PDB file of C-alpha atoms and ligand atoms in Angstrom:
ATOM      1  CA  MET A1475      21.532 -12.010  24.971  1.00  0.00           C
ATOM      2  CA  HIS A1476      21.377 -14.875  27.172  1.00  0.00           C
ATOM      3  CA  TYR A1477      24.017 -17.789  27.253  1.00  0.00           C
ATOM      4  CA  GLN A1478      23.770 -21.777  27.825  1.00  0.00           C
ATOM      5  CA  PRO A1479      26.396 -23.932  28.327  1.00  0.00           C
ATOM      6  CA  VAL A1480      27.379 -27.256  26.473  1.00  0.00           C
ATOM      7  CA  TYR A1481      28.642 -29.743  27.791  1.00  0.00           C
ATOM      8  CA  ASN A1482      31.728 -31.581  26.022  1.00  0.00           C
ATOM      9  CA  LYS A1483      32.037 -35.427  27.523  1.00  0.00           C
ATOM     10  CA  LEU A1484      35.784 -35.709  26.630  1.00  0.00           C
ATOM     11  CA  THR A1485      37.352 -32.887  28.625  1.00  0.00           C
ATOM     12  CA  GLN A1486      34.577 -33.131  31.517  1.00  0.00           C
ATOM     13  CA  SER A1487      34.176 -29.005  31.126  1.00  0.00           C
ATOM     14  CA  CYS A1488      32.302 -26.636  29.282  1.00  0.00           C
ATOM     15  CA  THR A1489      34.076 -25.699  25.434  1.00  0.00           C
ATOM     16  CA  GLY A1490      31.383 -23.766  24.521  1.00  0.00           C
ATOM     17  CA  THR A1491      28.078 -21.592  24.589  1.00  0.00           C
ATOM     18  CA  GLU A1492      24.241 -21.142  22.127  1.00  0.00           C
ATOM     19  CA  ALA A1493      23.815 -17.405  22.369  1.00  0.00           C
ATOM     20  CA  LEU A1494      19.638 -17.242  22.335  1.00  0.00           C
ATOM     21  CA  LEU A1495      18.445 -13.636  22.116  1.00  0.00           C
ATOM     22  CA  ARG A1496      15.444 -12.016  25.037  1.00  0.00           C
ATOM     23  CA  TRP A1497      12.531  -9.518  24.885  1.00  0.00           C
ATOM     24  CA  THR A1498      11.891  -7.906  28.538  1.00  0.00           C
ATOM     25  CA  LEU A1499       8.625  -5.517  28.620  1.00  0.00           C
ATOM     26  CA  PRO A1500       8.942  -2.323  30.683  1.00  0.00           C
ATOM     27  CA  SER A1501       7.170  -4.086  33.230  1.00  0.00           C
ATOM     28  CA  GLY A1502       8.706  -7.553  33.535  1.00  0.00           C
ATOM     29  CA  ASP A1503       7.309  -9.777  31.477  1.00  0.00           C
ATOM     30  CA  ALA A1504       9.214 -11.579  28.262  1.00  0.00           C
ATOM     31  CA  ILE A1505       7.644 -12.272  25.157  1.00  0.00           C
ATOM     32  CA  ARG A1506       9.360 -15.548  24.068  1.00  0.00           C
ATOM     33  CA  PRO A1507      12.369 -16.019  21.346  1.00  0.00           C
ATOM     34  CA  ASP A1508       9.922 -18.192  19.223  1.00  0.00           C
ATOM     35  CA  ILE A1509       7.697 -15.645  19.068  1.00  0.00           C
ATOM     36  CA  PHE A1510       9.553 -12.553  18.498  1.00  0.00           C
ATOM     37  CA  ILE A1511      11.729 -14.189  16.373  1.00  0.00           C
ATOM     38  CA  SER A1512       9.126 -15.967  13.766  1.00  0.00           C
ATOM     39  CA  ALA A1513       7.626 -11.795  14.543  1.00  0.00           C
ATOM     40  CA  ALA A1514      11.357 -10.195  12.985  1.00  0.00           C
ATOM     41  CA  GLU A1515      11.496 -13.266  10.212  1.00  0.00           C
ATOM     42  CA  ALA A1516       7.491 -12.265   9.052  1.00  0.00           C
ATOM     43  CA  GLU A1517       8.832  -8.598   8.754  1.00  0.00           C
ATOM     44  CA  GLY A1518      11.568  -8.989   7.334  1.00  0.00           C
ATOM     45  CA  MET A1519      13.179  -7.284  10.699  1.00  0.00           C
ATOM     46  CA  ILE A1520      15.922 -10.689  11.205  1.00  0.00           C
ATOM     47  CA  VAL A1521      18.919  -9.381   9.266  1.00  0.00           C
ATOM     48  CA  PRO A1522      19.272  -6.298  11.472  1.00  0.00           C
ATOM     49  CA  LEU A1523      17.722  -8.132  14.781  1.00  0.00           C
ATOM     50  CA  THR A1524      20.816 -10.504  14.142  1.00  0.00           C
ATOM     51  CA  ARG A1525      23.630  -7.259  13.899  1.00  0.00           C
ATOM     52  CA  HIS A1526      21.882  -5.969  15.912  1.00  0.00           C
ATOM     53  CA  LEU A1527      22.686  -9.596  18.909  1.00  0.00           C
ATOM     54  CA  LEU A1528      26.521  -9.924  16.716  1.00  0.00           C
ATOM     55  CA  ASP A1529      27.383  -6.639  18.275  1.00  0.00           C
ATOM     56  CA  LEU A1530      25.604  -7.501  21.671  1.00  0.00           C
ATOM     57  CA  ILE A1531      27.139 -10.378  21.882  1.00  0.00           C
ATOM     58  CA  ALA A1532      30.634  -9.025  20.870  1.00  0.00           C
ATOM     59  CA  ASP A1533      29.932  -6.888  23.847  1.00  0.00           C
ATOM     60  CA  ASP A1534      29.319  -9.779  26.343  1.00  0.00           C
ATOM     61  CA  VAL A1535      32.067 -11.697  25.267  1.00  0.00           C
ATOM     62  CA  GLN A1536      35.401  -9.241  25.282  1.00  0.00           C
ATOM     63  CA  HIS A1537      36.186 -10.114  28.889  1.00  0.00           C
ATOM     64  CA  TRP A1538      35.163 -13.700  29.727  1.00  0.00           C
ATOM     65  CA  LEU A1539      37.758 -15.576  30.200  1.00  0.00           C
ATOM     66  CA  VAL A1540      38.136 -18.368  27.952  1.00  0.00           C
ATOM     67  CA  ALA A1541      40.080 -21.067  26.552  1.00  0.00           C
ATOM     68  CA  PRO A1542      41.252 -20.934  23.197  1.00  0.00           C
ATOM     69  CA  GLY A1543      38.852 -22.720  21.017  1.00  0.00           C
ATOM     70  CA  PHE A1544      35.732 -22.037  23.327  1.00  0.00           C
ATOM     71  CA  HIS A1545      32.775 -21.958  21.258  1.00  0.00           C
ATOM     72  CA  ILE A1546      30.424 -19.171  20.649  1.00  0.00           C
ATOM     73  CA  GLY A1547      27.256 -19.648  18.774  1.00  0.00           C
ATOM     74  CA  VAL A1548      25.003 -17.892  17.083  1.00  0.00           C
ATOM     75  CA  ASN A1549      22.054 -18.486  15.629  1.00  0.00           C
ATOM     76  CA  VAL A1550      21.545 -17.499  11.180  1.00  0.00           C
ATOM     77  CA  ALA A1551      18.417 -17.101  10.785  1.00  0.00           C
ATOM     78  CA  ALA A1552      17.535 -19.052   7.059  1.00  0.00           C
ATOM     79  CA  GLU A1553      17.143 -14.979   5.336  1.00  0.00           C
ATOM     80  CA  HIS A1554      20.404 -13.590   6.650  1.00  0.00           C
ATOM     81  CA  LEU A1555      21.405 -16.892   5.070  1.00  0.00           C
ATOM     82  CA  GLN A1556      19.848 -15.574   1.567  1.00  0.00           C
ATOM     83  CA  HIS A1557      21.375 -11.702   1.915  1.00  0.00           C
ATOM     84  CA  PRO A1558      24.340 -10.693  -0.361  1.00  0.00           C
ATOM     85  CA  ALA A1559      26.008  -9.212   3.157  1.00  0.00           C
ATOM     86  CA  LEU A1560      25.560 -12.712   5.434  1.00  0.00           C
ATOM     87  CA  VAL A1561      29.309 -12.970   4.374  1.00  0.00           C
ATOM     88  CA  ASP A1562      30.414  -8.835   4.991  1.00  0.00           C
ATOM     89  CA  ASP A1563      27.745  -9.528   8.955  1.00  0.00           C
ATOM     90  CA  MET A1564      29.928 -12.352   9.785  1.00  0.00           C
ATOM     91  CA  LEU A1565      33.339 -11.630   8.863  1.00  0.00           C
ATOM     92  CA  ALA A1566      32.140  -7.943  10.793  1.00  0.00           C
ATOM     93  CA  PHE A1567      31.692  -9.793  13.383  1.00  0.00           C
ATOM     94  CA  ALA A1568      34.281 -11.915  13.247  1.00  0.00           C
ATOM     95  CA  ASP A1569      37.073  -9.156  14.145  1.00  0.00           C
ATOM     96  CA  LYS A1570      35.381  -6.921  16.707  1.00  0.00           C
ATOM     97  CA  ILE A1571      36.429 -10.430  18.925  1.00  0.00           C
ATOM     98  CA  LYS A1572      40.026 -11.039  17.766  1.00  0.00           C
ATOM     99  CA  HIS A1573      41.465 -10.573  20.245  1.00  0.00           C
ATOM    100  CA  THR A1574      39.300 -12.577  22.389  1.00  0.00           C
ATOM    101  CA  PRO A1575      40.179 -17.184  21.999  1.00  0.00           C
ATOM    102  CA  LEU A1576      36.371 -17.600  20.827  1.00  0.00           C
ATOM    103  CA  GLN A1577      35.194 -20.065  17.939  1.00  0.00           C
ATOM    104  CA  ILE A1578      32.724 -18.752  15.974  1.00  0.00           C
ATOM    105  CA  THR A1579      29.636 -21.501  15.367  1.00  0.00           C
ATOM    106  CA  LEU A1580      26.767 -20.581  12.825  1.00  0.00           C
ATOM    107  CA  GLU A1581      23.437 -22.031  14.030  1.00  0.00           C
ATOM    108  CA  LEU A1582      21.474 -22.923  10.766  1.00  0.00           C
ATOM    109  CA  THR A1583      17.738 -22.559  12.654  1.00  0.00           C
ATOM    110  CA  GLU A1584      15.436 -25.147   9.923  1.00  0.00           C
ATOM    111  CA  ARG A1585      12.803 -21.944  10.348  1.00  0.00           C
ATOM    112  CA  SER A1586      12.578 -21.867   6.766  1.00  0.00           C
ATOM    113  CA  LEU A1587      12.909 -23.709   3.948  1.00  0.00           C
ATOM    114  CA  ILE A1588      16.263 -22.665   2.707  1.00  0.00           C
ATOM    115  CA  LYS A1589      16.856 -21.473  -0.673  1.00  0.00           C
ATOM    116  CA  ASP A1590      19.775 -20.928  -3.183  1.00  0.00           C
ATOM    117  CA  GLY A1591      20.743 -23.893  -1.291  1.00  0.00           C
ATOM    118  CA  GLU A1592      24.820 -23.343  -3.579  1.00  0.00           C
ATOM    119  CA  ASP A1593      24.933 -19.519  -3.353  1.00  0.00           C
ATOM    120  CA  VAL A1594      24.094 -20.025   0.532  1.00  0.00           C
ATOM    121  CA  ALA A1595      26.468 -23.309   0.514  1.00  0.00           C
ATOM    122  CA  ARG A1596      29.860 -20.777  -1.514  1.00  0.00           C
ATOM    123  CA  LYS A1597      28.605 -18.799   1.498  1.00  0.00           C
ATOM    124  CA  LEU A1598      29.438 -20.609   4.247  1.00  0.00           C
ATOM    125  CA  ASP A1599      32.870 -21.932   2.784  1.00  0.00           C
ATOM    126  CA  ARG A1600      34.136 -19.165   2.650  1.00  0.00           C
ATOM    127  CA  LEU A1601      32.977 -18.382   6.561  1.00  0.00           C
ATOM    128  CA  ARG A1602      34.808 -21.857   6.823  1.00  0.00           C
ATOM    129  CA  ALA A1603      37.800 -20.744   5.134  1.00  0.00           C
ATOM    130  CA  GLU A1604      37.580 -18.009   6.983  1.00  0.00           C
ATOM    131  CA  GLY A1605      38.046 -19.810  10.596  1.00  0.00           C
ATOM    132  CA  MET A1606      33.933 -20.657  11.799  1.00  0.00           C
ATOM    133  CA  LYS A1607      32.797 -23.000  11.707  1.00  0.00           C
ATOM    134  CA  VAL A1608      29.523 -24.847  10.808  1.00  0.00           C
ATOM    135  CA  ALA A1609      26.208 -26.302  12.847  1.00  0.00           C
ATOM    136  CA  ILE A1610      22.265 -27.804  11.241  1.00  0.00           C
ATOM    137  CA  ASP A1611      19.937 -27.162  14.378  1.00  0.00           C
ATOM    138  CA  ASN A1612      16.998 -28.717  15.062  1.00  0.00           C
ATOM    139  CA  PHE A1613      17.893 -32.028  13.333  1.00  0.00           C
ATOM    140  CA  GLY A1614      15.347 -33.897  12.598  1.00  0.00           C
ATOM    141  CA  THR A1615      12.294 -31.041  12.333  1.00  0.00           C
ATOM    142  CA  GLY A1616      13.133 -28.826   9.669  1.00  0.00           C
ATOM    143  CA  HIS A1617      12.877 -27.843   6.459  1.00  0.00           C
ATOM    144  CA  CYS A1618      16.715 -28.793   5.440  1.00  0.00           C
ATOM    145  CA  SER A1619      17.147 -32.204   7.542  1.00  0.00           C
ATOM    146  CA  LEU A1620      19.394 -34.516   5.008  1.00  0.00           C
ATOM    147  CA  SER A1621      19.587 -32.460   1.802  1.00  0.00           C
ATOM    148  CA  CYS A1622      20.847 -30.231   4.489  1.00  0.00           C
ATOM    149  CA  LEU A1623      23.525 -32.687   4.682  1.00  0.00           C
ATOM    150  CA  GLN A1624      24.583 -32.818   1.175  1.00  0.00           C
ATOM    151  CA  THR A1625      24.433 -29.419   0.154  1.00  0.00           C
ATOM    152  CA  PHE A1626      26.263 -28.515   2.890  1.00  0.00           C
ATOM    153  CA  SER A1627      30.216 -28.695   4.757  1.00  0.00           C
ATOM    154  CA  LEU A1628      29.150 -28.698   7.918  1.00  0.00           C
ATOM    155  CA  ASP A1629      30.722 -29.785  11.181  1.00  0.00           C
ATOM    156  CA  TYR A1630      28.209 -29.868  13.878  1.00  0.00           C
ATOM    157  CA  LEU A1631      24.705 -32.023  13.781  1.00  0.00           C
ATOM    158  CA  LYS A1632      22.558 -30.535  16.821  1.00  0.00           C
ATOM    159  CA  ILE A1633      19.800 -33.862  17.824  1.00  0.00           C
ATOM    160  CA  ASP A1634      16.094 -31.913  18.377  1.00  0.00           C
ATOM    161  CA  HIS A1635      15.042 -32.304  21.712  1.00  0.00           C
ATOM    162  CA  GLY A1636      12.264 -34.099  20.363  1.00  0.00           C
ATOM    163  CA  PHE A1637      14.331 -37.371  20.023  1.00  0.00           C
ATOM    164  CA  ILE A1638      15.734 -37.131  23.603  1.00  0.00           C
ATOM    165  CA  ASN A1639      12.362 -36.705  24.815  1.00  0.00           C
ATOM    166  CA  ALA A1640      12.310 -40.182  23.628  1.00  0.00           C
ATOM    167  CA  ILE A1641      14.371 -41.811  25.607  1.00  0.00           C
ATOM    168  CA  GLU A1642      12.919 -44.287  27.872  1.00  0.00           C
ATOM    169  CA  SER A1643      15.772 -46.851  29.568  1.00  0.00           C
ATOM    170  CA  LEU A1644      19.585 -47.152  28.649  1.00  0.00           C
ATOM    171  CA  SER A1645      18.806 -50.921  27.051  1.00  0.00           C
ATOM    172  CA  GLY A1646      16.185 -49.923  24.959  1.00  0.00           C
ATOM    173  CA  GLU A1647      16.450 -48.672  21.320  1.00  0.00           C
ATOM    174  CA  THR A1648      15.514 -45.459  20.332  1.00  0.00           C
ATOM    175  CA  PRO A1649      15.103 -45.687  17.274  1.00  0.00           C
ATOM    176  CA  VAL A1650      15.185 -42.247  15.291  1.00  0.00           C
ATOM    177  CA  LEU A1651      17.958 -40.904  17.565  1.00  0.00           C
ATOM    178  CA  ASP A1652      20.361 -43.906  16.761  1.00  0.00           C
ATOM    179  CA  ALA A1653      19.853 -43.804  13.457  1.00  0.00           C
ATOM    180  CA  ILE A1654      21.167 -40.274  13.675  1.00  0.00           C
ATOM    181  CA  ILE A1655      23.608 -40.685  16.391  1.00  0.00           C
ATOM    182  CA  THR A1656      24.949 -43.282  13.352  1.00  0.00           C
ATOM    183  CA  LEU A1657      24.116 -41.265  10.553  1.00  0.00           C
ATOM    184  CA  SER A1658      26.881 -38.314  12.070  1.00  0.00           C
ATOM    185  CA  HIS A1659      29.207 -41.301  13.062  1.00  0.00           C
ATOM    186  CA  LYS A1660      29.189 -42.435  10.005  1.00  0.00           C
ATOM    187  CA  LEU A1661      29.485 -38.759   7.776  1.00  0.00           C
ATOM    188  CA  GLN A1662      32.438 -37.911  10.892  1.00  0.00           C
ATOM    189  CA  LEU A1663      30.458 -35.255  12.283  1.00  0.00           C
ATOM    190  CA  GLU A1664      30.235 -33.610  16.798  1.00  0.00           C
ATOM    191  CA  VAL A1665      27.222 -34.328  17.212  1.00  0.00           C
ATOM    192  CA  LEU A1666      25.000 -32.413  20.018  1.00  0.00           C
ATOM    193  CA  GLY A1667      22.335 -33.777  22.271  1.00  0.00           C
ATOM    194  CA  GLU A1668      19.704 -30.756  22.510  1.00  0.00           C
ATOM    195  CA  GLY A1669      17.487 -29.977  24.854  1.00  0.00           C
ATOM    196  CA  VAL A1670      18.901 -33.039  28.220  1.00  0.00           C
ATOM    197  CA  GLU A1671      16.804 -32.152  30.908  1.00  0.00           C
ATOM    198  CA  THR A1672      17.872 -36.259  32.766  1.00  0.00           C
ATOM    199  CA  ALA A1673      20.557 -37.949  34.344  1.00  0.00           C
ATOM    200  CA  LEU A1674      19.401 -41.390  31.655  1.00  0.00           C
ATOM    201  CA  GLN A1675      18.733 -38.621  28.860  1.00  0.00           C
ATOM    202  CA  TYR A1676      22.239 -37.872  29.399  1.00  0.00           C
ATOM    203  CA  ARG A1677      23.573 -41.678  29.811  1.00  0.00           C
ATOM    204  CA  TYR A1678      21.952 -42.261  26.931  1.00  0.00           C
ATOM    205  CA  LEU A1679      23.379 -40.125  25.037  1.00  0.00           C
ATOM    206  CA  HIS A1680      26.529 -41.478  27.200  1.00  0.00           C
ATOM    207  CA  GLN A1681      25.997 -44.842  26.439  1.00  0.00           C
ATOM    208  CA  ARG A1682      26.095 -44.226  22.021  1.00  0.00           C
ATOM    209  CA  GLY A1683      28.579 -41.502  21.459  1.00  0.00           C
ATOM    210  CA  VAL A1684      28.050 -38.361  21.964  1.00  0.00           C
ATOM    211  CA  THR A1685      29.778 -35.467  23.022  1.00  0.00           C
ATOM    212  CA  PHE A1686      28.221 -33.177  23.471  1.00  0.00           C
ATOM    213  CA  ILE A1687      25.945 -31.512  25.340  1.00  0.00           C
ATOM    214  CA  GLN A1688      23.278 -28.735  25.926  1.00  0.00           C
ATOM    215  CA  GLY A1689      20.000 -28.597  28.196  1.00  0.00           C
ATOM    216  CA  TYR A1690      18.484 -27.018  31.544  1.00  0.00           C
ATOM    217  CA  TYR A1691      20.732 -29.133  33.584  1.00  0.00           C
ATOM    218  CA  ALA A1692      22.824 -25.625  33.071  1.00  0.00           C
ATOM    219  CA  ARG A1693      19.667 -23.212  31.553  1.00  0.00           C
ATOM    220  CA  PRO A1694      19.873 -20.322  29.516  1.00  0.00           C
ATOM    221  CA  MET A1695      21.494 -17.446  31.564  1.00  0.00           C
ATOM    222  CA  ASP A1696      22.554 -14.117  31.531  1.00  0.00           C
ATOM    223  CA  ASN A1697      25.738 -12.481  30.998  1.00  0.00           C
ATOM    224  CA  ARG A1698      26.621 -12.039  34.936  1.00  0.00           C
ATOM    225  CA  ALA A1699      25.799 -15.642  36.002  1.00  0.00           C
ATOM    226  CA  PHE A1700      26.922 -17.117  33.528  1.00  0.00           C
ATOM    227  CA  VAL A1701      30.935 -15.194  33.052  1.00  0.00           C
ATOM    228  CA  ALA A1702      30.322 -16.351  37.270  1.00  0.00           C
TER     229      ALA A1702
HETATM  230  P1  C2E B2493      16.876 -23.351  19.187  1.00  0.00           P
HETATM  231  O1  C2E B2493      18.012 -22.889  18.638  1.00  0.00           O
HETATM  232  O2  C2E B2493      16.783 -24.578  19.111  1.00  0.00           O
HETATM  233  O3  C2E B2493      17.938 -22.832  20.810  1.00  0.00           O
HETATM  234  C1  C2E B2493      17.602 -24.234  22.029  1.00  0.00           C
HETATM  235  C2  C2E B2493      16.306 -23.357  22.745  1.00  0.00           C
HETATM  236  O4  C2E B2493      16.694 -24.880  23.067  1.00  0.00           O
HETATM  237  C3  C2E B2493      16.051 -23.014  23.659  1.00  0.00           C
HETATM  238  O5  C2E B2493      14.772 -22.181  23.494  1.00  0.00           O
HETATM  239  C4  C2E B2493      17.118 -22.615  24.990  1.00  0.00           C
HETATM  240  O6  C2E B2493      15.952 -22.061  25.991  1.00  0.00           O
HETATM  241  C5  C2E B2493      15.680 -24.405  24.668  1.00  0.00           C
HETATM  242  N1  C2E B2493      15.962 -25.624  25.119  1.00  0.00           N
HETATM  243  C6  C2E B2493      17.397 -25.539  26.403  1.00  0.00           C
HETATM  244  N2  C2E B2493      17.730 -26.405  26.691  1.00  0.00           N
HETATM  245  C7  C2E B2493      16.539 -26.999  26.900  1.00  0.00           C
HETATM  246  C8  C2E B2493      15.982 -28.719  28.101  1.00  0.00           C
HETATM  247  O7  C2E B2493      16.270 -29.047  28.856  1.00  0.00           O
HETATM  248  N3  C2E B2493      13.900 -28.242  27.604  1.00  0.00           N
HETATM  249  C9  C2E B2493      14.008 -27.583  26.607  1.00  0.00           C
HETATM  250  N4  C2E B2493      12.289 -27.895  26.818  1.00  0.00           N
HETATM  251  N5  C2E B2493      14.519 -26.995  25.873  1.00  0.00           N
HETATM  252  C10 C2E B2493      15.569 -26.013  26.301  1.00  0.00           C
HETATM  253  P2  C2E B2493      14.794 -20.548  23.319  1.00  0.00           P
HETATM  254  O8  C2E B2493      15.676 -20.261  24.121  1.00  0.00           O
HETATM  255  O9  C2E B2493      13.166 -20.251  23.931  1.00  0.00           O
HETATM  256  O10 C2E B2493      15.009 -20.819  22.364  1.00  0.00           O
HETATM  257  C11 C2E B2493      13.760 -20.905  21.155  1.00  0.00           C
HETATM  258  C12 C2E B2493      13.784 -20.150  19.142  1.00  0.00           C
HETATM  259  O11 C2E B2493      13.776 -19.151  19.474  1.00  0.00           O
HETATM  260  C13 C2E B2493      15.719 -20.375  19.042  1.00  0.00           C
HETATM  261  O12 C2E B2493      15.606 -22.276  18.890  1.00  0.00           O
HETATM  262  C14 C2E B2493      16.178 -20.135  18.605  1.00  0.00           C
HETATM  263  O13 C2E B2493      15.435 -21.101  16.655  1.00  0.00           O
HETATM  264  C15 C2E B2493      15.075 -19.386  18.463  1.00  0.00           C
HETATM  265  N6  C2E B2493      16.024 -18.118  18.956  1.00  0.00           N
HETATM  266  C16 C2E B2493      16.655 -17.339  20.097  1.00  0.00           C
HETATM  267  N7  C2E B2493      17.507 -16.889  19.752  1.00  0.00           N
HETATM  268  C17 C2E B2493      18.223 -16.662  18.131  1.00  0.00           C
HETATM  269  C18 C2E B2493      18.565 -15.292  17.955  1.00  0.00           C
HETATM  270  O14 C2E B2493      19.724 -14.534  18.532  1.00  0.00           O
HETATM  271  N8  C2E B2493      18.810 -15.937  16.129  1.00  0.00           N
HETATM  272  C19 C2E B2493      17.615 -15.801  16.183  1.00  0.00           C
HETATM  273  N9  C2E B2493      17.586 -16.304  14.775  1.00  0.00           N
HETATM  274  N10 C2E B2493      16.774 -17.346  16.642  1.00  0.00           N
HETATM  275  C20 C2E B2493      17.069 -17.583  17.872  1.00  0.00           C
HETATM  276 CA1   CA B2494      20.249 -23.299  17.669  1.00  0.00          CA
END
């Protein structure tokens, strides 16, 4: 597992992280996650893989010295959301980390279409009732964007880095990005900018009231580096 810090503009500190799976071959070469995650989805292996990574995360976080409510974001694939064991899997994970001060955030990745929206919405409501938060990931580029905002009760909206890349100047407009930020505020969702790499992008988002920032200003890193 690698962990990428999330910066919180209000507290001016790191108040969360996203867990990102890595696969390094014995030769030292790495396989890109978008390749092996898509393959796992296609082969019907994403549910066991996610259970495995929840175990890895549970081991890693036992000794994290973080403030109460520090977020651990976990990507959940559409197939897992539709799987009858979703609620049990996530509650088992919550139980394993119950002695830590962590807050679990489920990131709904949009690589594949979420079917049975109402069934998924009920499961997510159950998990939110248990104290978990729900984020919509890669907002604006995936299969389920505006429709998901109506179907699911959400806490966070993560703006896809493609829209952040479109920022050209501080005073100019970035129409689609600006519309997404306004929409998030109207829906009273917390909003996170993904893929923030430059000071200009940071200042632009700051000016428009985006609270959370994630990007290569702090790259995903292994557990030891993250703890340090
Ligand atoms: P994602 O959920 O959108 O994750 C964020 C991706 O953006 C990560 O790529 C991260 O390294 C990258 N990123 C972060 N900051 C920047 C930046 O400033 N610039 C650019 N260009 N990229 C940045 P990564 O780790 O290669 O993961 C790719 C995708 O693979 C993830 O996209 C996620 O959809 C999937 N993935 C990774 N780990 C898991 C996992 O454990 N479970 C599932 N289901 N999917 C995962
Ligand atoms: Ca994500």
